[in-house]
Coordinates of C-alpha atoms in Angstrom, one line a residue:
Chain A
M1 CA 0.0 0.0 0.0
S2 CA 1.3 3.4 -0.9
D3 CA 0.9 6.4 1.3
R4 CA 0.6 8.8 -1.6
P5 CA -2.6 10.7 -1.2
F6 CA -5.0 10.4 -4.1
L7 CA -8.0 12.3 -2.8
Q8 CA -7.6 15.3 -0.4
I9 CA -10.7 16.9 1.0
Q10 CA -10.3 20.2 2.9
Q11 CA -13.0 21.6 5.1
I12 CA -15.9 20.9 2.8
S13 CA -19.5 21.8 3.7
K14 CA -22.8 21.3 1.9
S15 CA -26.2 22.4 3.0
F16 CA -29.7 21.9 1.5
A17 CA -32.8 23.9 1.7
L18 CA -35.7 22.2 3.5
G19 CA -38.7 24.5 3.3
K20 CA -37.5 27.7 4.9
A21 CA -34.8 26.0 6.9
R22 CA -31.4 24.9 5.8
I23 CA -29.9 21.7 6.8
D24 CA -26.2 21.1 7.0
A25 CA -25.7 17.7 5.4
V26 CA -21.9 17.9 5.6
R27 CA -20.1 20.2 7.9
A28 CA -16.4 21.2 7.6
V29 CA -15.1 17.7 6.8
S30 CA -11.5 17.1 6.0
M31 CA -10.0 13.7 5.0
T32 CA -7.5 12.0 2.8
I33 CA -7.7 8.8 0.8
A34 CA -4.3 7.3 -0.3
E35 CA -3.8 5.4 -3.5
G36 CA -5.0 1.8 -3.3
E37 CA -6.5 2.4 0.1
T38 CA -10.0 1.7 1.4
F39 CA -11.5 4.5 3.4
G40 CA -14.6 3.2 5.2
L41 CA -17.3 5.7 6.1
V42 CA -19.7 4.8 8.8
G43 CA -22.6 6.5 10.6
E44 CA -26.3 6.4 11.1
S45 CA -28.7 7.1 8.3
G46 CA -28.9 10.9 7.8
S47 CA -25.4 11.5 9.0
G48 CA -24.2 12.8 5.6
K49 CA -22.3 9.8 4.4
S50 CA -23.8 9.7 0.9
T51 CA -23.6 13.5 0.4
L52 CA -19.9 13.3 1.3
G53 CA -19.5 10.4 -1.2
R54 CA -21.0 12.5 -4.0
L55 CA -18.9 15.6 -3.0
A56 CA -15.8 13.4 -3.0
I57 CA -16.0 12.6 -6.7
G58 CA -17.4 16.0 -7.9
L59 CA -20.9 14.8 -8.5
M60 CA -22.0 17.7 -6.3
K61 CA -20.3 21.0 -5.6
P62 CA -19.6 21.9 -2.0
D63 CA -20.7 25.3 -0.6
A64 CA -17.2 25.7 0.8
G65 CA -13.9 23.9 0.9
S66 CA -11.9 22.0 -1.7
V67 CA -11.7 18.5 -3.1
R68 CA -8.5 17.5 -4.9
A69 CA -8.0 14.3 -6.8
S70 CA -4.5 13.6 -8.2
G71 CA -3.9 17.3 -7.4
V72 CA -6.8 18.5 -9.5
D73 CA -9.3 20.7 -7.7
L74 CA -12.7 19.3 -8.6
V75 CA -14.5 22.4 -7.3
T76 CA -12.9 24.8 -9.7
A77 CA -12.2 22.4 -12.6
S78 CA -13.8 23.2 -16.0
P79 CA -16.6 20.8 -17.2
A80 CA -14.1 19.4 -19.7
K81 CA -11.5 18.7 -17.0
L82 CA -14.1 17.3 -14.7
R83 CA -15.2 14.9 -17.5
E84 CA -11.6 13.9 -18.0
M85 CA -11.3 13.2 -14.2
R86 CA -14.6 11.2 -14.3
K87 CA -12.6 8.3 -15.8
S88 CA -10.7 7.9 -12.5
L89 CA -13.6 8.7 -10.2
Q90 CA -16.5 6.3 -10.3
I91 CA -19.4 5.4 -8.0
V92 CA -21.5 2.3 -7.4
F93 CA -24.9 2.8 -5.9
Q94 CA -27.0 0.8 -3.5
D95 CA -29.9 0.0 -5.8
A96 CA -28.4 -1.6 -8.9
Q97 CA -31.8 -2.4 -10.3
S98 CA -32.7 1.3 -10.8
A99 CA -29.1 2.5 -11.5
L100 CA -28.9 0.2 -14.6
N101 CA -30.8 0.8 -17.7
G102 CA -33.4 -2.0 -17.7
R103 CA -34.2 -1.6 -21.4
V104 CA -30.8 -2.5 -22.7
S105 CA -28.6 -5.6 -22.2
V106 CA -26.0 -5.9 -19.5
A107 CA -23.3 -5.5 -22.1
S108 CA -24.8 -2.2 -23.4
N109 CA -25.0 -1.0 -19.8
I110 CA -21.3 -1.7 -19.3
M111 CA -20.4 -0.2 -22.7
E112 CA -22.0 3.1 -22.1
P113 CA -19.1 4.8 -20.3
L114 CA -16.7 3.5 -23.0
V115 CA -19.0 5.1 -25.7
I116 CA -19.3 8.4 -23.8
H117 CA -15.6 8.7 -23.3
N118 CA -14.8 7.5 -26.8
Q119 CA -12.7 4.5 -25.8
G120 CA -11.7 1.9 -28.4
T121 CA -13.3 0.6 -31.5
P122 CA -16.6 -1.3 -31.2
S123 CA -14.8 -4.7 -31.4
E124 CA -12.3 -3.6 -28.8
R125 CA -15.2 -2.5 -26.5
L126 CA -16.9 -5.9 -26.8
R127 CA -13.6 -7.6 -25.9
R128 CA -13.2 -5.2 -23.0
I129 CA -16.7 -6.0 -21.8
G130 CA -16.0 -9.7 -21.9
G131 CA -12.9 -9.1 -19.8
L132 CA -14.8 -6.9 -17.3
L133 CA -17.6 -9.4 -16.8
E134 CA -15.1 -12.1 -16.0
R135 CA -13.2 -9.8 -13.8
V136 CA -16.3 -9.4 -11.6
G137 CA -17.0 -13.1 -11.5
L138 CA -19.6 -13.3 -14.3
T139 CA -19.1 -14.7 -17.7
A140 CA -19.3 -13.2 -21.3
A141 CA -22.6 -15.2 -21.5
H142 CA -24.2 -12.6 -19.1
G143 CA -23.6 -9.8 -21.6
P144 CA -26.7 -10.3 -23.8
A145 CA -28.9 -10.8 -20.7
M146 CA -31.3 -8.1 -19.6
P147 CA -30.8 -6.6 -16.1
D148 CA -34.1 -8.1 -14.8
E149 CA -32.9 -11.6 -15.6
L150 CA -30.1 -11.3 -13.1
S151 CA -30.1 -11.7 -9.3
G152 CA -29.3 -8.8 -6.9
G153 CA -25.8 -10.0 -6.4
Q154 CA -25.2 -10.4 -10.1
L155 CA -26.6 -6.9 -10.8
Q156 CA -24.3 -5.4 -8.2
R157 CA -21.4 -7.1 -10.0
V158 CA -22.6 -5.6 -13.3
M159 CA -22.6 -2.2 -11.6
I160 CA -19.0 -2.8 -10.5
A161 CA -18.0 -3.9 -14.0
R162 CA -19.5 -0.7 -15.4
A163 CA -17.7 1.4 -12.9
L164 CA -14.4 -0.3 -13.7
A165 CA -14.8 0.1 -17.5
L166 CA -12.8 3.3 -17.6
G167 CA -10.0 2.1 -15.3
P168 CA -10.8 4.3 -12.3
K169 CA -8.4 5.1 -9.4
L170 CA -11.2 5.6 -6.8
L171 CA -14.5 3.9 -6.5
V172 CA -17.2 5.3 -4.2
C173 CA -19.3 2.4 -3.0
D174 CA -22.5 3.7 -1.5
E175 CA -24.3 1.1 0.6
I176 CA -23.8 -1.5 -2.1
L177 CA -24.3 -4.4 0.2
S178 CA -27.6 -3.3 1.8
A179 CA -29.9 -5.1 -0.5
L180 CA -27.9 -8.3 -0.7
D181 CA -28.1 -11.6 1.2
L182 CA -25.3 -12.5 3.7
S183 CA -23.7 -15.1 1.4
V184 CA -23.8 -12.7 -1.5
Q185 CA -22.4 -9.8 0.6
A186 CA -19.4 -12.0 1.4
Q187 CA -18.9 -12.7 -2.3
V188 CA -19.0 -9.0 -3.2
L189 CA -16.6 -8.0 -0.4
S190 CA -14.1 -10.6 -1.5
L191 CA -14.4 -9.3 -5.1
L192 CA -13.8 -5.7 -3.9
E193 CA -10.7 -6.7 -1.9
D194 CA -9.4 -8.7 -4.8
L195 CA -9.8 -5.7 -7.2
R196 CA -8.1 -3.4 -4.8
L197 CA -5.0 -5.6 -4.6
T198 CA -4.8 -6.4 -8.3
E199 CA -6.0 -3.1 -9.8
H200 CA -4.6 -0.9 -7.1
L201 CA -8.0 0.7 -6.7
A202 CA -8.9 3.0 -3.8
Y203 CA -12.4 2.9 -2.3
L204 CA -14.6 5.3 -0.3
F205 CA -16.7 2.5 1.1
I206 CA -19.9 3.9 2.6
S207 CA -21.9 1.6 4.7
H208 CA -23.9 1.3 7.9
N209 CA -22.6 -2.3 8.1
L210 CA -19.8 -1.9 10.5
S211 CA -18.5 -5.5 10.1
A212 CA -18.2 -5.1 6.4
V213 CA -16.4 -1.7 6.8
S214 CA -13.9 -3.0 9.3
Y215 CA -13.3 -6.1 7.2
L216 CA -12.5 -4.1 4.1
S217 CA -11.0 -0.8 5.2
Q218 CA -7.5 0.3 6.2
V219 CA -8.9 3.6 7.5
I220 CA -12.3 4.3 9.0
G221 CA -14.1 7.6 9.4
V222 CA -17.1 8.0 11.6
M223 CA -19.8 10.6 10.8
Y224 CA -22.4 12.0 13.1
L225 CA -24.9 14.7 12.0
G226 CA -22.8 15.7 9.1
E227 CA -19.5 15.9 10.9
L228 CA -16.5 13.6 10.8
V229 CA -16.1 13.0 14.5
E230 CA -13.3 10.4 14.3
W231 CA -10.9 9.2 11.6
A232 CA -8.2 6.5 12.2
P233 CA -6.5 3.4 10.9
T234 CA -9.0 0.5 11.4
K235 CA -6.9 -1.3 13.9
S236 CA -6.4 1.8 16.0
L237 CA -10.1 2.7 15.8
L238 CA -11.2 -0.8 16.8
E239 CA -8.8 -1.1 19.7
K240 CA -8.9 2.4 21.0
P241 CA -12.0 4.2 19.8
G242 CA -11.5 7.8 20.9
H243 CA -14.9 9.3 20.4
P244 CA -17.7 8.1 22.7
Y245 CA -20.0 7.9 19.6
T246 CA -17.6 5.5 17.9
K247 CA -17.5 3.4 21.0
A248 CA -21.3 3.3 21.2
L249 CA -21.5 2.4 17.5
F250 CA -19.1 -0.5 17.7
D251 CA -20.6 -1.7 21.0
S252 CA -24.0 -2.0 19.2
I253 CA -22.7 -4.7 16.8
L254 CA -24.3 -8.0 17.5
D255 CA -21.7 -10.7 17.2
V256 CA -22.5 -14.4 17.5
P257 CA -21.8 -15.2 21.2
E258 CA -20.0 -18.3 22.3
S259 CA -23.1 -19.5 24.1
K260 CA -26.4 -18.3 25.4
A261 CA -24.8 -17.7 28.8
A262 CA -22.0 -15.7 27.2
R263 CA -24.4 -13.2 25.6
K264 CA -23.4 -9.6 26.2
P265 CA -26.2 -7.3 27.5
L266 CA -27.9 -5.3 24.8
T267 CA -26.1 -1.9 25.4
I268 CA -28.2 1.0 24.5
L269 CA -27.2 4.4 23.3
P270 CA -29.7 6.6 25.1
G271 CA -32.1 8.8 23.1
D272 CA -32.6 9.3 19.4
I273 CA -30.3 10.9 16.9
P274 CA -31.2 14.7 16.9
S275 CA -32.8 16.2 13.9
V276 CA -30.5 18.0 11.5
I277 CA -33.0 20.9 11.5
D278 CA -32.6 21.3 15.2
R279 CA -28.9 20.6 15.5
P280 CA -27.5 20.7 19.1
K281 CA -25.2 23.5 19.9
G282 CA -21.6 22.7 20.7
C283 CA -20.7 19.0 20.2
P284 CA -23.4 17.4 18.0
F285 CA -23.2 14.3 20.2
H286 CA -23.6 16.0 23.6
T287 CA -27.3 15.2 24.0
R288 CA -26.5 11.4 24.1
C289 CA -23.0 11.3 25.4
P290 CA -22.1 9.7 28.7
L291 CA -19.1 12.0 29.1
T292 CA -20.8 15.4 28.5
M293 CA -19.2 18.3 30.2
D294 CA -20.2 22.0 30.3
I295 CA -17.9 22.9 27.4
C296 CA -19.6 20.3 25.2
R297 CA -22.9 22.1 25.3
T298 CA -21.4 25.4 23.9
V299 CA -18.2 24.9 22.0
P300 CA -17.9 22.6 19.0
P301 CA -14.8 20.3 19.4
Q302 CA -12.2 20.4 16.7
L303 CA -10.8 17.3 15.0
V304 CA -7.4 16.9 16.5
Q305 CA -4.7 14.2 16.3
V306 CA -5.0 11.9 19.3
G307 CA -2.6 9.1 18.1
E308 CA -0.7 8.1 15.1
H309 CA -2.9 9.0 12.1
H310 CA -5.8 8.9 14.6
H311 CA -8.0 12.0 14.8
A312 CA -11.0 12.7 17.0
A313 CA -13.3 15.6 17.8
C314 CA -14.1 15.3 21.5
H315 CA -13.6 17.6 24.4
A316 CA -13.3 14.7 26.9
I317 CA -10.3 13.2 25.0
H318 CA -8.7 16.6 24.6
A319 CA -9.1 17.3 28.3
A320 CA -7.7 13.9 29.3
G321 CA -4.9 14.1 26.7
Chain B
M1 CA -44.3 -27.1 27.9
S2 CA -47.1 -26.8 25.5
T3 CA -47.0 -26.1 21.8
V4 CA -48.4 -22.7 20.7
L5 CA -48.2 -23.0 17.0
K6 CA -47.5 -26.2 15.0
I7 CA -47.0 -26.1 11.3
E8 CA -47.3 -29.4 9.5
D9 CA -46.1 -30.1 6.0
L10 CA -46.9 -26.7 4.6
A11 CA -46.6 -26.1 0.9
V12 CA -47.2 -22.8 -0.9
S13 CA -46.7 -21.9 -4.5
F14 CA -47.2 -18.8 -6.7
P15 CA -47.8 -18.4 -10.4
S16 CA -45.2 -16.2 -12.1
T17 CA -45.0 -15.0 -15.7
D18 CA -44.1 -18.4 -17.2
K19 CA -43.6 -21.0 -14.5
R20 CA -44.9 -21.6 -11.0
I21 CA -42.7 -20.8 -8.1
F22 CA -42.6 -23.3 -5.3
A23 CA -41.8 -21.2 -2.3
V24 CA -42.6 -23.5 0.6
N25 CA -42.1 -27.2 0.1
G26 CA -43.2 -29.3 3.1
L27 CA -42.3 -27.1 6.1
S28 CA -42.9 -28.4 9.5
L29 CA -42.1 -26.5 12.7
E30 CA -43.5 -25.8 16.1
V31 CA -43.0 -23.2 18.8
E32 CA -43.4 -23.9 22.5
R33 CA -45.1 -21.5 25.0
G34 CA -42.8 -18.8 26.2
E35 CA -40.1 -19.6 23.6
W36 CA -38.4 -17.2 21.4
L37 CA -37.9 -18.9 18.0
G38 CA -35.7 -17.5 15.3
V39 CA -36.4 -18.5 11.7
V40 CA -33.3 -17.7 9.6
G41 CA -32.3 -18.1 5.9
E42 CA -31.6 -16.0 2.9
S43 CA -34.3 -14.1 1.0
G44 CA -36.4 -16.5 -1.0
S45 CA -35.9 -19.3 1.5
G46 CA -39.6 -19.2 2.3
K47 CA -39.4 -17.7 5.8
S48 CA -41.9 -14.9 5.5
V49 CA -44.2 -16.7 3.0
S50 CA -44.8 -19.6 5.3
L51 CA -45.7 -17.4 8.3
L52 CA -47.9 -15.1 6.2
A53 CA -49.6 -18.2 4.8
C54 CA -50.4 -19.3 8.4
L55 CA -52.0 -15.9 9.1
Q56 CA -54.0 -16.0 5.8
L57 CA -52.1 -12.8 4.9
L58 CA -50.8 -14.0 1.5
T59 CA -52.1 -11.8 -1.2
G60 CA -52.5 -12.3 -4.9
D61 CA -52.4 -15.7 -6.5
A62 CA -50.5 -17.5 -3.8
H63 CA -51.8 -21.0 -3.3
I64 CA -51.6 -23.1 -0.2
D65 CA -51.1 -26.5 -1.7
R66 CA -51.2 -28.5 1.5
G67 CA -50.5 -28.4 5.2
R68 CA -51.9 -27.6 8.6
A69 CA -51.1 -24.8 11.1
W70 CA -52.5 -25.6 14.5
F71 CA -53.1 -22.8 16.9
E72 CA -55.4 -23.3 20.0
G73 CA -56.9 -26.4 18.5
K74 CA -57.8 -24.7 15.2
D75 CA -56.1 -25.1 11.8
L76 CA -55.4 -21.5 10.9
L77 CA -55.2 -22.4 7.2
R78 CA -58.9 -23.4 7.3
V79 CA -60.3 -20.9 9.7
K80 CA -63.0 -18.6 8.1
R81 CA -61.8 -15.1 7.4
K82 CA -64.3 -13.7 9.9
A83 CA -63.0 -15.9 12.6
M84 CA -59.5 -15.0 11.6
R85 CA -60.2 -11.5 12.6
T86 CA -60.7 -12.5 16.2
I87 CA -57.3 -14.1 16.1
L88 CA -55.1 -11.7 14.2
G89 CA -54.0 -8.8 16.4
R90 CA -55.8 -10.3 19.4
K91 CA -54.2 -13.8 19.9
I92 CA -51.4 -13.3 17.4
G93 CA -49.6 -10.0 17.1
M94 CA -47.4 -9.0 14.1
V95 CA -44.5 -6.7 13.5
F96 CA -43.2 -6.3 10.0
Q97 CA -40.0 -5.0 8.5
N98 CA -41.6 -2.6 6.1
L99 CA -42.8 0.3 8.3
A100 CA -44.9 1.7 5.5
N101 CA -47.1 -1.4 5.6
G102 CA -47.4 -1.5 9.3
L103 CA -48.7 1.9 10.2
D104 CA -51.4 4.0 8.8
P105 CA -49.8 7.3 7.6
A106 CA -53.0 9.3 8.0
M107 CA -53.7 8.2 11.6
R108 CA -52.3 9.6 14.7
I109 CA -49.9 7.3 16.7
G110 CA -52.2 7.2 19.7
A111 CA -55.2 6.1 17.7
Q112 CA -53.2 3.3 16.1
V113 CA -52.0 1.9 19.4
M114 CA -55.6 2.1 20.8
E115 CA -57.2 0.5 17.8
P116 CA -56.5 -3.2 18.6
M117 CA -57.9 -2.7 22.1
L118 CA -61.0 -1.0 20.9
A119 CA -61.5 -3.3 17.8
H120 CA -61.4 -6.4 20.0
A121 CA -63.6 -4.6 22.6
L122 CA -61.0 -5.2 25.4
C123 CA -61.8 -2.0 27.2
N124 CA -63.4 1.5 26.9
K125 CA -61.7 4.4 25.3
P126 CA -60.2 6.2 28.3
E127 CA -58.8 2.9 29.5
A128 CA -57.4 2.2 26.0
R129 CA -55.7 5.6 26.1
R130 CA -54.2 5.0 29.5
R131 CA -52.9 1.6 28.4
A132 CA -51.6 2.9 25.1
L133 CA -49.7 5.7 26.9
S134 CA -48.1 3.3 29.4
L135 CA -47.2 1.0 26.5
L136 CA -45.4 3.7 24.6
A137 CA -43.6 4.7 27.7
E138 CA -42.6 1.1 28.4
L139 CA -41.2 0.9 24.8
G140 CA -38.9 3.8 25.6
L141 CA -40.7 6.6 23.7
S142 CA -39.9 9.8 25.4
D143 CA -42.9 12.1 26.1
P144 CA -45.7 9.6 25.2
E145 CA -48.4 12.3 25.5
R146 CA -46.7 14.2 22.7
Q147 CA -46.1 11.1 20.5
F148 CA -49.7 10.2 20.9
E149 CA -50.8 13.2 18.8
R150 CA -48.2 12.8 16.1
Y151 CA -48.3 11.1 12.7
P152 CA -45.9 8.3 11.7
F153 CA -43.9 10.6 9.3
E154 CA -43.0 12.8 12.2
L155 CA -41.1 9.9 13.9
S156 CA -37.7 8.4 13.2
G157 CA -37.4 4.9 11.9
G158 CA -36.6 3.5 15.3
M159 CA -39.5 5.3 17.0
R160 CA -41.9 4.0 14.3
Q161 CA -40.7 0.5 14.8
R162 CA -41.4 0.8 18.5
V163 CA -44.8 2.1 17.8
M164 CA -45.4 -0.9 15.6
I165 CA -44.4 -3.1 18.5
A166 CA -46.8 -1.2 20.7
V167 CA -49.6 -1.8 18.3
A168 CA -48.7 -5.5 18.1
L169 CA -48.7 -5.8 21.9
A170 CA -51.7 -3.7 22.6
A171 CA -54.2 -6.5 22.7
E172 CA -51.8 -8.7 24.8
P173 CA -51.5 -11.5 22.2
E174 CA -50.0 -14.8 23.2
L175 CA -47.9 -15.1 20.1
L176 CA -45.9 -12.4 18.4
I177 CA -44.7 -12.9 14.9
A178 CA -41.9 -10.4 14.1
D179 CA -40.7 -10.4 10.5
E180 CA -37.2 -8.8 10.2
P181 CA -38.3 -6.3 12.9
T182 CA -34.9 -4.5 13.0
T183 CA -33.5 -5.1 9.5
A184 CA -33.9 -1.6 8.1
L185 CA -32.5 0.1 11.2
D186 CA -29.1 1.4 12.1
T187 CA -27.1 -0.8 14.5
T188 CA -27.5 1.5 17.5
V189 CA -31.3 1.7 16.9
Q190 CA -31.5 -2.0 16.2
V191 CA -30.1 -2.8 19.7
Q192 CA -32.5 -0.3 21.2
V193 CA -35.5 -1.8 19.5
L194 CA -34.4 -5.4 20.3
S195 CA -33.8 -4.5 23.9
V196 CA -37.3 -3.0 24.5
L197 CA -38.9 -5.8 22.5
Q198 CA -37.2 -8.4 24.6
A199 CA -38.1 -6.8 27.9
A200 CA -41.7 -6.3 26.9
C201 CA -42.1 -9.9 25.7
R202 CA -40.5 -11.4 28.7
K203 CA -42.7 -9.4 31.0
R204 CA -45.8 -10.8 29.3
Q205 CA -44.3 -14.3 28.9
M206 CA -45.1 -14.1 25.3
T207 CA -44.1 -16.6 22.6
V208 CA -42.2 -15.0 19.8
I209 CA -41.3 -16.2 16.3
M210 CA -38.8 -13.9 14.8
V211 CA -37.9 -14.1 11.1
T212 CA -34.4 -12.7 10.5
H213 CA -31.5 -13.2 8.1
D214 CA -29.1 -11.8 10.7
L215 CA -27.4 -14.5 12.7
G216 CA -26.1 -11.9 15.1
V217 CA -29.6 -10.9 16.0
A218 CA -30.9 -14.5 16.1
T219 CA -28.1 -15.7 18.4
N220 CA -28.4 -12.8 20.8
V221 CA -32.2 -13.0 21.5
C222 CA -33.5 -16.4 20.4
D223 CA -33.9 -19.6 22.4
R224 CA -34.0 -21.8 19.3
V225 CA -33.2 -21.4 15.7
V226 CA -34.8 -23.0 12.6
V227 CA -32.7 -22.6 9.4
M228 CA -34.8 -22.6 6.2
Y229 CA -33.8 -23.1 2.6
G230 CA -36.0 -23.9 -0.4
G231 CA -39.1 -23.7 1.8
Q232 CA -37.9 -26.6 4.0
V233 CA -36.2 -26.9 7.4
M234 CA -32.5 -27.6 7.0
E235 CA -31.6 -27.5 10.7
N236 CA -33.5 -26.9 14.0
A237 CA -31.4 -26.4 17.1
E238 CA -31.6 -25.0 20.6
I239 CA -29.4 -21.9 20.6
D240 CA -26.2 -23.4 22.2
A241 CA -26.4 -26.4 19.8
F242 CA -26.9 -23.9 17.0
I243 CA -23.9 -21.8 18.0
Q244 CA -21.5 -24.6 18.8
R245 CA -22.6 -27.7 17.0
S246 CA -24.5 -26.9 13.9
V247 CA -23.9 -29.5 11.2
H248 CA -25.8 -28.5 8.1
P249 CA -23.6 -27.2 5.3
Y250 CA -26.1 -24.4 4.7
T251 CA -26.0 -23.3 8.3
Q252 CA -22.2 -23.4 8.2
G253 CA -22.2 -21.5 5.0
L254 CA -24.4 -18.8 6.6
K255 CA -22.2 -18.6 9.6
G256 CA -19.1 -18.5 7.3
S257 CA -20.6 -15.5 5.4
M258 CA -20.8 -13.5 8.6
I259 CA -18.1 -10.9 8.5
P260 CA -16.0 -10.9 11.7
I261 CA -15.0 -7.6 13.3
T262 CA -11.3 -8.2 13.0
G263 CA -10.0 -5.1 11.4
S264 CA -7.9 -7.2 9.0
S265 CA -9.2 -8.9 5.9
G266 CA -9.0 -12.7 6.1
T267 CA -10.8 -15.0 3.6
L268 CA -14.5 -15.1 4.0
Q269 CA -16.1 -18.5 3.7
Q270 CA -18.6 -18.1 1.0
I271 CA -21.6 -20.0 -0.2
Q272 CA -21.4 -20.2 -4.0
G273 CA -24.3 -18.6 -6.0
S274 CA -27.4 -17.2 -4.5
A275 CA -30.6 -18.5 -3.1
A276 CA -32.4 -20.5 -5.8
I277 CA -35.9 -20.0 -7.0
F278 CA -37.7 -23.3 -7.5
H279 CA -39.9 -23.8 -10.5
Q280 CA -40.6 -27.3 -9.5
V281 CA -40.8 -29.0 -6.1
P282 CA -37.1 -29.9 -5.4
V283 CA -36.8 -33.7 -5.6
G284 CA -33.6 -34.1 -3.6
C285 CA -32.1 -31.6 -1.1
P286 CA -33.0 -28.1 -2.2
F287 CA -29.5 -26.9 -1.2
A288 CA -27.7 -29.6 -3.3
A289 CA -26.9 -27.3 -6.2
R290 CA -24.9 -24.9 -3.9
C291 CA -23.6 -27.5 -1.4
P292 CA -19.8 -28.2 -1.4
H293 CA -20.5 -31.7 -0.1
A294 CA -23.3 -32.7 -2.3
F295 CA -23.2 -36.3 -3.7
E296 CA -25.5 -38.4 -5.8
R297 CA -28.1 -39.2 -3.2
C298 CA -28.6 -35.4 -2.5
Q299 CA -30.0 -34.9 -6.0
T300 CA -32.5 -37.7 -5.9
E301 CA -33.7 -38.2 -2.4
R302 CA -35.0 -35.5 0.0
P303 CA -33.2 -35.7 3.3
K304 CA -35.3 -36.3 6.4
L305 CA -34.7 -34.4 9.6
V306 CA -32.4 -36.6 11.7
R307 CA -32.3 -36.2 15.5
L308 CA -28.8 -35.3 16.7
G309 CA -29.6 -34.4 20.3
A310 CA -32.5 -33.6 22.6
E311 CA -33.1 -30.3 20.9
H312 CA -31.2 -30.6 17.7
E313 CA -32.1 -32.0 14.3
A314 CA -30.8 -31.5 10.7
A315 CA -31.9 -32.6 7.3
C316 CA -28.8 -33.7 5.4
H317 CA -27.7 -37.0 3.9
L318 CA -24.1 -36.4 5.0
V319 CA -25.2 -36.1 8.6
D320 CA -27.6 -39.0 8.2
Q321 CA -24.7 -41.2 6.8
E322 CA -22.4 -40.2 9.6
C323 CA -25.0 -41.1 12.2
A324 CA -25.6 -44.4 10.5
N325 CA -21.8 -45.1 10.4
V326 CA -21.4 -44.2 14.1
G327 CA -24.6 -46.0 15.1

């Protein structure tokens, strides 16, 4: 694994209008993804993961901040430059069924990016599609099939093949496992890891499935109400979660216990996630945090380094450290 | 212990565009009073269809080909629709995954929780209101008085799911059928919902059948697990036997597909392919096509459930053979 940064995000924010109110979907997030690295992004629904994923590859422009891929600023890039960059920045969505064109064959779906970007002759494209289908664990025989003839797992593989068509450097995977069965999830995860190692692909892997994220990622970022509250190498995050929210999140995973007697009590994070419309002042997590102090209610904590490559935004850690 | 629900040899099929789909193919299972039974398997394994069939809630052209579902001395599959109304919601409560189907979007929360009590004439309105409020509080909804007047869209997913549970429990049913009750929820909310559900059911000594594809959920709350594939029981085991001594290749495949929280990628044990759709009743073992251990007999003969312990049985020729060799 190289440590050369591929994607650098600096202080990006994005808000949306909701009636008369504005909601901050992403607030001042900074992060880096190295070449060939998987950055896992976790957090509850509504925490801004998908918005951040779209901002990361220039599908959406941030209100403030910068996004640089291979040194190119996606925010200020011309449409032509952005289109050029699109080859190396791809995304796979959760719902493959609706993301693929159901009226044309699997092969035509995969061919589309090659046509748009004028890659190769028609016969070269066909060969490339055959290669891509095999690369994702399907066969050339799946090419003529229509999307509705394939299973959910196969459709997700087609989506991955289409995203790979232009030889990307970074793939944003937005909840691509959610609709899949356990056995198929395992197959897709193995495929992603294999692609990373052979194609030197980097991922922004967005999921609320914490096990999948920790299996796949070298680095994990934790989002809460649009803010990146912690960001660390996977091992460090699992062993020494700094932010109380990260701890609560990973405590809530239900592992298979060794026996009925060895079951852990169901640990509950008190309360519900606050509404983004009525965002708490100070630290966004203070309404549910077991460590809340006075300062948490008024001053937003900054993301600071708490260990090697380990960053967290929490007053309690800063006070203790 | 007494049996609350006993399903015998249930078979259900559907017409589809060209061929029939055989979703449930001779399912037998029972649940004992006070027990929390988990029914696990991949989508398409027939989990939900079989339970919906027992409740006469299958819609469209689904056809119950054969079987019995005994509940309080009655065969639910043959109970008249009108009589079914005195059972559903009253004797058997239901919680579904799909929140949109479970709650009426145009009805206030309070009215929905009161409805089962009033519909089954269990009490008058002020009493129903009092009970509904205490139920909402018991299920961990803060400020129940305020929630009472709200509409479902004003609530978060986790809150709505707890309201669904309140509706299901309102008429104090004996049996609760929960179909993937926490699947759509975030992990922190899932634990919250499971915890209140568990406490409420224990307090009422209710019997629970929970359909789930999540082995983490099943092994943390259930007393016994039934593993289904191809509309049949593959393995049926008391929870410790399920965790420690499961033998069916399908069960092992499901367990192997669980992603461990390790923080380093190892190899995942995968089951090849995905859950099959059966256009004819499987002759042999339904899992044979995906099973790494399948041999000739698996294609031709349906394996019977073999008893492996007091509360452990599995339907697999491999297991059957080993037992024969040992015995």
